[in-house]
XYZ file of C-alpha atoms in Angstrom:
409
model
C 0.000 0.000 0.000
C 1.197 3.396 -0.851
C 2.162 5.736 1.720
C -1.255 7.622 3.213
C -1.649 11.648 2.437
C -0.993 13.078 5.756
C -3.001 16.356 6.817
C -2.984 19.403 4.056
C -1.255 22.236 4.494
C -4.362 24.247 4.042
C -6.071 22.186 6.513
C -2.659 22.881 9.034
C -2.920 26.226 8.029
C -7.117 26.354 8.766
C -6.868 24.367 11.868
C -4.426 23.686 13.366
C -5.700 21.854 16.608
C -7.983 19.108 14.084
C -4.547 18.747 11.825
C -2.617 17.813 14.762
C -5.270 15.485 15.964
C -5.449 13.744 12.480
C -1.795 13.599 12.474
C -1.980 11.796 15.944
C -4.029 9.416 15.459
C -2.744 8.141 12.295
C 1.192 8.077 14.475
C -1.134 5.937 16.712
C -2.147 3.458 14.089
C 1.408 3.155 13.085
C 3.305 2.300 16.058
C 0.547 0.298 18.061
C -0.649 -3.116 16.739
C -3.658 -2.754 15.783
C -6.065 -5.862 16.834
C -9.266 -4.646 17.626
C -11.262 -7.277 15.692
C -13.623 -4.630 13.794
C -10.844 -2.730 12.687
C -8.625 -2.445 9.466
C -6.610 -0.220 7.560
C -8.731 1.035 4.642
C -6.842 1.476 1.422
C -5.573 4.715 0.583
C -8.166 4.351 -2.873
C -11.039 3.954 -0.430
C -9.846 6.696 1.402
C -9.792 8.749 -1.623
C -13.553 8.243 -2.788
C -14.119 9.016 0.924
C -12.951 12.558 0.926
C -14.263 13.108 -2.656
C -16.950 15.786 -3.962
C -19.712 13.061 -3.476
C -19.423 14.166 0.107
C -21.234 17.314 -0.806
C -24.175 15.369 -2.491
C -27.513 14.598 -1.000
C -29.456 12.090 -2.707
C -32.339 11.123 -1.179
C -34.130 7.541 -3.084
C -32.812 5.399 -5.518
C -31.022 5.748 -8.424
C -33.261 7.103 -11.267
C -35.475 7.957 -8.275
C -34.116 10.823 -6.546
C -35.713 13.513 -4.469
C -33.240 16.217 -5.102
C -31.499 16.989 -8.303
C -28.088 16.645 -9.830
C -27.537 13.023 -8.922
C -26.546 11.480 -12.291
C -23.175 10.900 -10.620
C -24.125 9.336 -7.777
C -26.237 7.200 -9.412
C -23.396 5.959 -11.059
C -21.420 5.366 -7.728
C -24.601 3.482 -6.205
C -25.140 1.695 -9.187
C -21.290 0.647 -9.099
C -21.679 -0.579 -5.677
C -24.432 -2.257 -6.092
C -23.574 -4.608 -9.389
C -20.297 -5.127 -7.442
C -21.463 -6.125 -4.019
C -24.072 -8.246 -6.613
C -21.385 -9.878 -8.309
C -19.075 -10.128 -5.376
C -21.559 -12.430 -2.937
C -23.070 -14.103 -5.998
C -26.776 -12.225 -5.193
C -29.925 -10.773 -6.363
C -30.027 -8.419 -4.722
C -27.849 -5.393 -2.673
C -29.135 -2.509 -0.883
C -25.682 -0.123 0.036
C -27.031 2.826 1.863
C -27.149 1.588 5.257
C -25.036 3.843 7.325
C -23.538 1.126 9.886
C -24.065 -2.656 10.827
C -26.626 -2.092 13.360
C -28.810 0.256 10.453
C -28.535 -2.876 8.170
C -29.910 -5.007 11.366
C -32.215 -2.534 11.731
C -33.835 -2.099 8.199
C -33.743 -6.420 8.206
C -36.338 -6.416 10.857
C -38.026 -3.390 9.780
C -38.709 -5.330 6.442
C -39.831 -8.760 8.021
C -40.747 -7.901 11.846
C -43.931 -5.973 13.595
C -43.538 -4.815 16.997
C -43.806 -7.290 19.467
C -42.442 -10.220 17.276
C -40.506 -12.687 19.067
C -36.866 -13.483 17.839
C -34.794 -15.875 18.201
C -30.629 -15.082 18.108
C -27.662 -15.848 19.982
C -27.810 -14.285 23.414
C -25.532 -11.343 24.549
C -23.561 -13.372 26.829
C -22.418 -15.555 24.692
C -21.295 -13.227 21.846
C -24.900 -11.521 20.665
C -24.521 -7.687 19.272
C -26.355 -5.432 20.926
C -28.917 -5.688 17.927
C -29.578 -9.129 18.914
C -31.888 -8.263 21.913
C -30.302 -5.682 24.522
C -32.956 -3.613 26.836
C -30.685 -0.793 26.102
C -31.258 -1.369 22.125
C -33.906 -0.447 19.703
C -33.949 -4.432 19.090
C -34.512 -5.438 22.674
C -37.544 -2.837 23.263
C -39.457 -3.292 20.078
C -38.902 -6.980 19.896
C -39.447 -10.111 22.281
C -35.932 -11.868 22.029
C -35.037 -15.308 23.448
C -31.808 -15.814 23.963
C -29.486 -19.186 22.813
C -26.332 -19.885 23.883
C -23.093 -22.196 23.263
C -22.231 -25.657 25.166
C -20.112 -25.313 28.451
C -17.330 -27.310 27.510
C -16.394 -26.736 23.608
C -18.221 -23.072 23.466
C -19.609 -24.211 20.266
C -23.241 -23.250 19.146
C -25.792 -25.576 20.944
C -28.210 -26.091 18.125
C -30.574 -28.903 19.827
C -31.008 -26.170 22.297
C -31.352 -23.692 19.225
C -33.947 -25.784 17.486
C -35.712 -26.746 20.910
C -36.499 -22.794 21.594
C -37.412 -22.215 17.990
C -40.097 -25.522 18.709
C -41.598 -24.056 22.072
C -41.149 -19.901 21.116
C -42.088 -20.457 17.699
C -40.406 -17.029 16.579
C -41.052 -14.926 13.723
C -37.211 -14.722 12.684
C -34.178 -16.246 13.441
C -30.836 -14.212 13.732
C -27.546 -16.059 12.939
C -24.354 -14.077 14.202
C -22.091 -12.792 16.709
C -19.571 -10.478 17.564
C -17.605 -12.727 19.191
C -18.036 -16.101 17.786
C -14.645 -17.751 16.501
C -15.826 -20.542 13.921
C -18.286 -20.472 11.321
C -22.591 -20.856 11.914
C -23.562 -23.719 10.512
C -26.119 -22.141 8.160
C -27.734 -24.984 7.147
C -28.526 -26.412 10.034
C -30.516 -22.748 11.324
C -32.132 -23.116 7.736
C -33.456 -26.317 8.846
C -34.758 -25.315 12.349
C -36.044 -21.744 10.606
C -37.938 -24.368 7.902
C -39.323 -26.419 10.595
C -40.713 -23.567 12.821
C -41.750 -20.945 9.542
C -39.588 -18.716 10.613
C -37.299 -16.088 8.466
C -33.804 -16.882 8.830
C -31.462 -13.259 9.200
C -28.283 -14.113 9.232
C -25.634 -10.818 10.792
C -22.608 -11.608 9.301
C -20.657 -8.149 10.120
C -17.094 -9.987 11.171
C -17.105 -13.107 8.568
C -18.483 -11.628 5.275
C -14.611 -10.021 4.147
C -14.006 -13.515 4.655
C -17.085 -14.855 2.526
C -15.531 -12.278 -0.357
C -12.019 -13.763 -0.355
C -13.559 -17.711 -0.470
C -11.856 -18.077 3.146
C -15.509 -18.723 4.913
C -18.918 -20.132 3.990
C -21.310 -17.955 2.581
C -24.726 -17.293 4.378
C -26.219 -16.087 0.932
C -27.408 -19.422 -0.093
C -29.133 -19.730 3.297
C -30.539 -16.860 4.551
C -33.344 -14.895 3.619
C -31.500 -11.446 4.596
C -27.630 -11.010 5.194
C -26.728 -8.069 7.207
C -23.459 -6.793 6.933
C -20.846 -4.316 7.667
C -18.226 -2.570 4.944
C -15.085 -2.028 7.304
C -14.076 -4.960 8.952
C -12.188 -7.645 7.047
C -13.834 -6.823 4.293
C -10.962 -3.479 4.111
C -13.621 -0.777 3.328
C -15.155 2.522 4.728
C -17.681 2.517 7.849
C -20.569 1.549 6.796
C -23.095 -0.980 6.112
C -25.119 -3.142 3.801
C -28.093 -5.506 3.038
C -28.241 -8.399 0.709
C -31.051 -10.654 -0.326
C -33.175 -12.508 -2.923
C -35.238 -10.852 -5.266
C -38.087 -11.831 -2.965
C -37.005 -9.413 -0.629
C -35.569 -6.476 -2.541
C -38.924 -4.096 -2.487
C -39.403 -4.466 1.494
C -35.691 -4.079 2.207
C -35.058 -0.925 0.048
C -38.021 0.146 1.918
C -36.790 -0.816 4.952
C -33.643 1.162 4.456
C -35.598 4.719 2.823
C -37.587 6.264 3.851
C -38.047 3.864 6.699
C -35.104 3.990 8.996
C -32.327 6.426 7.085
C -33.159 9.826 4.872
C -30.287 11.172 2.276
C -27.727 8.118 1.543
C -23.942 8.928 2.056
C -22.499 9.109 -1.394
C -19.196 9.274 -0.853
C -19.267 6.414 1.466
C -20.976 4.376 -0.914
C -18.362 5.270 -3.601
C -15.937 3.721 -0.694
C -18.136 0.395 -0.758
C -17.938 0.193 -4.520
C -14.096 0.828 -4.352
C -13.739 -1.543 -1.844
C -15.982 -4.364 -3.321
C -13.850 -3.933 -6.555
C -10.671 -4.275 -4.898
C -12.275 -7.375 -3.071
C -12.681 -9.022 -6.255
C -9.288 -9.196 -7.183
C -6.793 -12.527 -6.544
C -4.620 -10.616 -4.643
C -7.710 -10.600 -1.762
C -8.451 -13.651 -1.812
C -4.706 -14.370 -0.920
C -5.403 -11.987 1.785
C -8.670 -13.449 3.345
C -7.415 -16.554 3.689
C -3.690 -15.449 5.133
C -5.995 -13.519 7.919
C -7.026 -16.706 8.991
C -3.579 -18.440 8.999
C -2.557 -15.913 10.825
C -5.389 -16.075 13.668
C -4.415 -19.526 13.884
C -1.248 -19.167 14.933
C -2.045 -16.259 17.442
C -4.632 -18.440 18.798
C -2.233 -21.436 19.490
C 0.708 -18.636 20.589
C -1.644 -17.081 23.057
C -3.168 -20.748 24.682
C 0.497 -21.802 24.340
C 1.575 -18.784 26.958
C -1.494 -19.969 29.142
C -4.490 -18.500 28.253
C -8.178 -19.911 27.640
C -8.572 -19.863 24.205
C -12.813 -20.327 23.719
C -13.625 -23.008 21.761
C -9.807 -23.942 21.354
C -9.167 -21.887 18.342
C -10.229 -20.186 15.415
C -11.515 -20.463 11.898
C -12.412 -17.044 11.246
C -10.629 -13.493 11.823
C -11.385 -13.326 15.297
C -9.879 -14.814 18.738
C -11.594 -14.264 22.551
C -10.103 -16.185 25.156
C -9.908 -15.912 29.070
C -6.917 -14.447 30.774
C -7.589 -15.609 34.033
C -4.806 -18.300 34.380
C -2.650 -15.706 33.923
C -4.179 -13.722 37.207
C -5.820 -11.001 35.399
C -9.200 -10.223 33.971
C -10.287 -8.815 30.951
C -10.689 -5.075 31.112
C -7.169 -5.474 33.346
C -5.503 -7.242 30.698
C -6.606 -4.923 27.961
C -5.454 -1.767 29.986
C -2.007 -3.461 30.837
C -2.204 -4.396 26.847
C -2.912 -0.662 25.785
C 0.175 0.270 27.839
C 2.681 -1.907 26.011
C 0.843 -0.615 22.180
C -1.179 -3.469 21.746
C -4.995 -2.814 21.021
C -8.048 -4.798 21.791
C -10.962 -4.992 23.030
C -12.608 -7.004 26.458
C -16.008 -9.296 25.525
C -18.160 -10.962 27.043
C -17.094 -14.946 27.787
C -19.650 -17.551 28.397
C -20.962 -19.066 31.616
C -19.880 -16.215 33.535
C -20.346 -12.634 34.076
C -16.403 -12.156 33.873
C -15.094 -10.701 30.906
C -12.372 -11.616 28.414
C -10.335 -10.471 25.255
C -11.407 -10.427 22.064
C -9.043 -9.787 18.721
C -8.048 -10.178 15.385
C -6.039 -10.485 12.693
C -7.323 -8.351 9.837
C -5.819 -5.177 10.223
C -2.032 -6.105 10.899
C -2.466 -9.041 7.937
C -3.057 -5.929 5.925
C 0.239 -4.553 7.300
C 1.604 -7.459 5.766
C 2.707 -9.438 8.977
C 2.366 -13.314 8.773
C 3.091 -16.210 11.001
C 6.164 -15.534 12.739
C 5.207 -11.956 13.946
C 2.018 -14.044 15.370
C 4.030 -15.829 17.603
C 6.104 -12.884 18.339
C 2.879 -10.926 19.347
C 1.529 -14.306 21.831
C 4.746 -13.656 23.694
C 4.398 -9.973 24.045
C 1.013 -10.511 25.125
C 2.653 -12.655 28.013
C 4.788 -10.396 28.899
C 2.947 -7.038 28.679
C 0.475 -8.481 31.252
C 3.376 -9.697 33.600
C 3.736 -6.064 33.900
C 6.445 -5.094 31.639
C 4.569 -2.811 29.929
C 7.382 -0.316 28.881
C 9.577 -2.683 27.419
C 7.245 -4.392 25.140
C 5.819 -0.902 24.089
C 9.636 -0.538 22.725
C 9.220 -3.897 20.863
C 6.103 -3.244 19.386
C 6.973 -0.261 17.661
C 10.035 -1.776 16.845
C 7.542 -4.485 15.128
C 5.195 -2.207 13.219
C 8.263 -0.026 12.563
C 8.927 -2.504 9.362
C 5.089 -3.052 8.713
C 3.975 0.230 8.465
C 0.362 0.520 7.470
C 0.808 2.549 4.388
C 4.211 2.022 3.001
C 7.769 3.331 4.197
């Protein structure tokens, strides 16, 4: 990757305080490893679509349905994204506008769901999104959710207890996903208990669907009658999110998504999505996609190597959580001890407990171009940062990214 534009001189010169602020944060991309499992490092062609004139665009509707005028560029952006993300997941249908993950979730059950429905998805303790039924959440006030969870000894998905509360709740959708689920739904299985019960099937793959692009993880698309997703993630583009379905769906879901639940799309992050889904179709990303996951491997066998509780006992995705307990710390103390020596993460919840553990992954420092030796490098700082020496593995670290910078020497 190419090296990043840093802050303009007429943006130094205009503001000073925000330049130095951009400027600091991307010094604190650079020099810290970067393993927050949502994040990536977005390439410097999606960055450029991102700050383009589109920005200044409203454009309300669809394409060749607008409410305002002058959109016969954007229309060309959406309709970019749209064959791409088409082409890319091998689907009928693509809605881009969403503005996040949780907007995508949102327009799903705005499309299928009345208030009051009862739902079925994975429960928040064991790795549910906040979508997926939290009091605190649109989800969890509009709709009745029932909670499943994961078996107490391999932390895999328990699906005779998934299909036996599908039987007695008889819900009106079923929601596949998790934000902190290490292997791969078995889609065809929920298909089965959604068949059985007549219930929609929705599955939320924000984390796995980079890896669905790159052929490194089964696709939900043949399965599901709505796949929510996110655009950053693995998948390498801007923030955002997206919707894809069967023709059966694509009336209700555009819907759904405007006027529903979101006014004027954001054009220039939509000309992100269609950058990014092009540069997911290339070779080089499938390469990519499925080094991520050779890489979590690895980390995951460093880290239980050096002692800690790897759930489930590894990976097949992105994305790690594990318990550092036997190491005499908890979550939120590990990831603070972490933070000190450069390494970023974040805490999650673990199940069959209300203690709290780590969650990763690999995405953004595969894009940095690291592979399976600096995984094994990182387990062992991970040992030692939380054994307290904090400063001398922040020296490491940046010693570490210092020859995998994020952009390019």
């Amino acid at each position: 990757m190419s090296v990043i534009t840093p802050p303009s001189d007429l943006l130094r010169q205009q503001d000073p305080q925000m330049a130095d602020v951009l400027a600091g944060e991307a010094q604190r991309q650079a020099v810290a490893l970067q393993l927050s499992a949502a994040e990536n490092f977005a390439s410097p062609a999606v960055l450029a679509a991102l700050g383009s004139a589109l920005a200044n665009k409203y454009a309300e509707g669809y394409p060749g349905h607008r409410y305002h005028g002058g959109c016969e560029y954007a229309d060309l952006a959406e309709g970019l994204a749209v064959e791409r993300a088409r082409a890319l997941f091998g689907v009928e249908h693509a809605n881009v506008q969403p503005h996040s993950g949780s907007a995508a979730v949102l327009a799903a059950y705005a499309a299928l769901l009345r208030p009051g429905d009862t739902v079925l998805a994975m429960g928040l303790a064991y790795g549910g999104h906040l979508t997926h039924g939290s009091p605190a959440n649109f989800s969890g006030r509009w709709f009745d959710f029932v909670g499943y969870g994961v078996d107490a000894e391999t932390g895999l998905i328990d699906y005779q207890q998934v299909q036996g509360l599908a039987r007695m709740h008889r819900p009106k959708a079923i929601v596949c996903g998790s934000i902190s689920y290490p292997r791969h739904p078995e889609y065809s299985v929920f298909r089965e208990i959604a068949d059985e019960v007549g219930a929609y099937l929705i599955a939320d793959a924000a984390h796995p669907i980079g890896l669905v692009a790159g052929g490194a993880a089964p696709s939900p698309v043949p399965y599901a009658d709505i796949v929510c997703a996110t655009t950053h993630k693995v998948l390498r583009g801007p923030r955002g999110g997206m919707v894809l379905c069967g023709a059966e769906f694509a009336e209700r879901i555009d819907r759904a998504v405007f006027p529903f639940t979101q006014g004027g799309a954001q054009m220039h992050t939509i000309a992100a999505k269609a950058v990014a889904f092009g540069e997911a179709a290339a070779p080089a990303f499938t390469t990519y996609a499925h080094r991520v996951v050779a890489n979590a491997r690895v980390l995951a066998d460093g880290l239980a190597a050096h002692g800690f509780a790897v759930t489930t006992g590894g990976t097949d995705t992105h994305l790690i959580t594990a318990d550092p307990a036997p190491l005499g710390v908890d979550g939120p103390t590990a990831r603070g001890r972490l933070a000190a020596a450069g390494i970023v993460l974040d805490t999650c919840a673990l199940p069959y407990g209300d203690q709290r553990g780590i969650r990763l992954g690999t995405a953004a420092v595969t894009t940095q171009g690291m592979r399976e030796p600096e995984m094994a490098r990182i387990a062992a700082l991970f040992t030692a940062a939380l054994r307290g020496e904090g400063a001398r593995i922040r020296t490491e670290v940046a010693e570490l990214t210092r020859g995998f910078p994020p952009y390019g020497a």
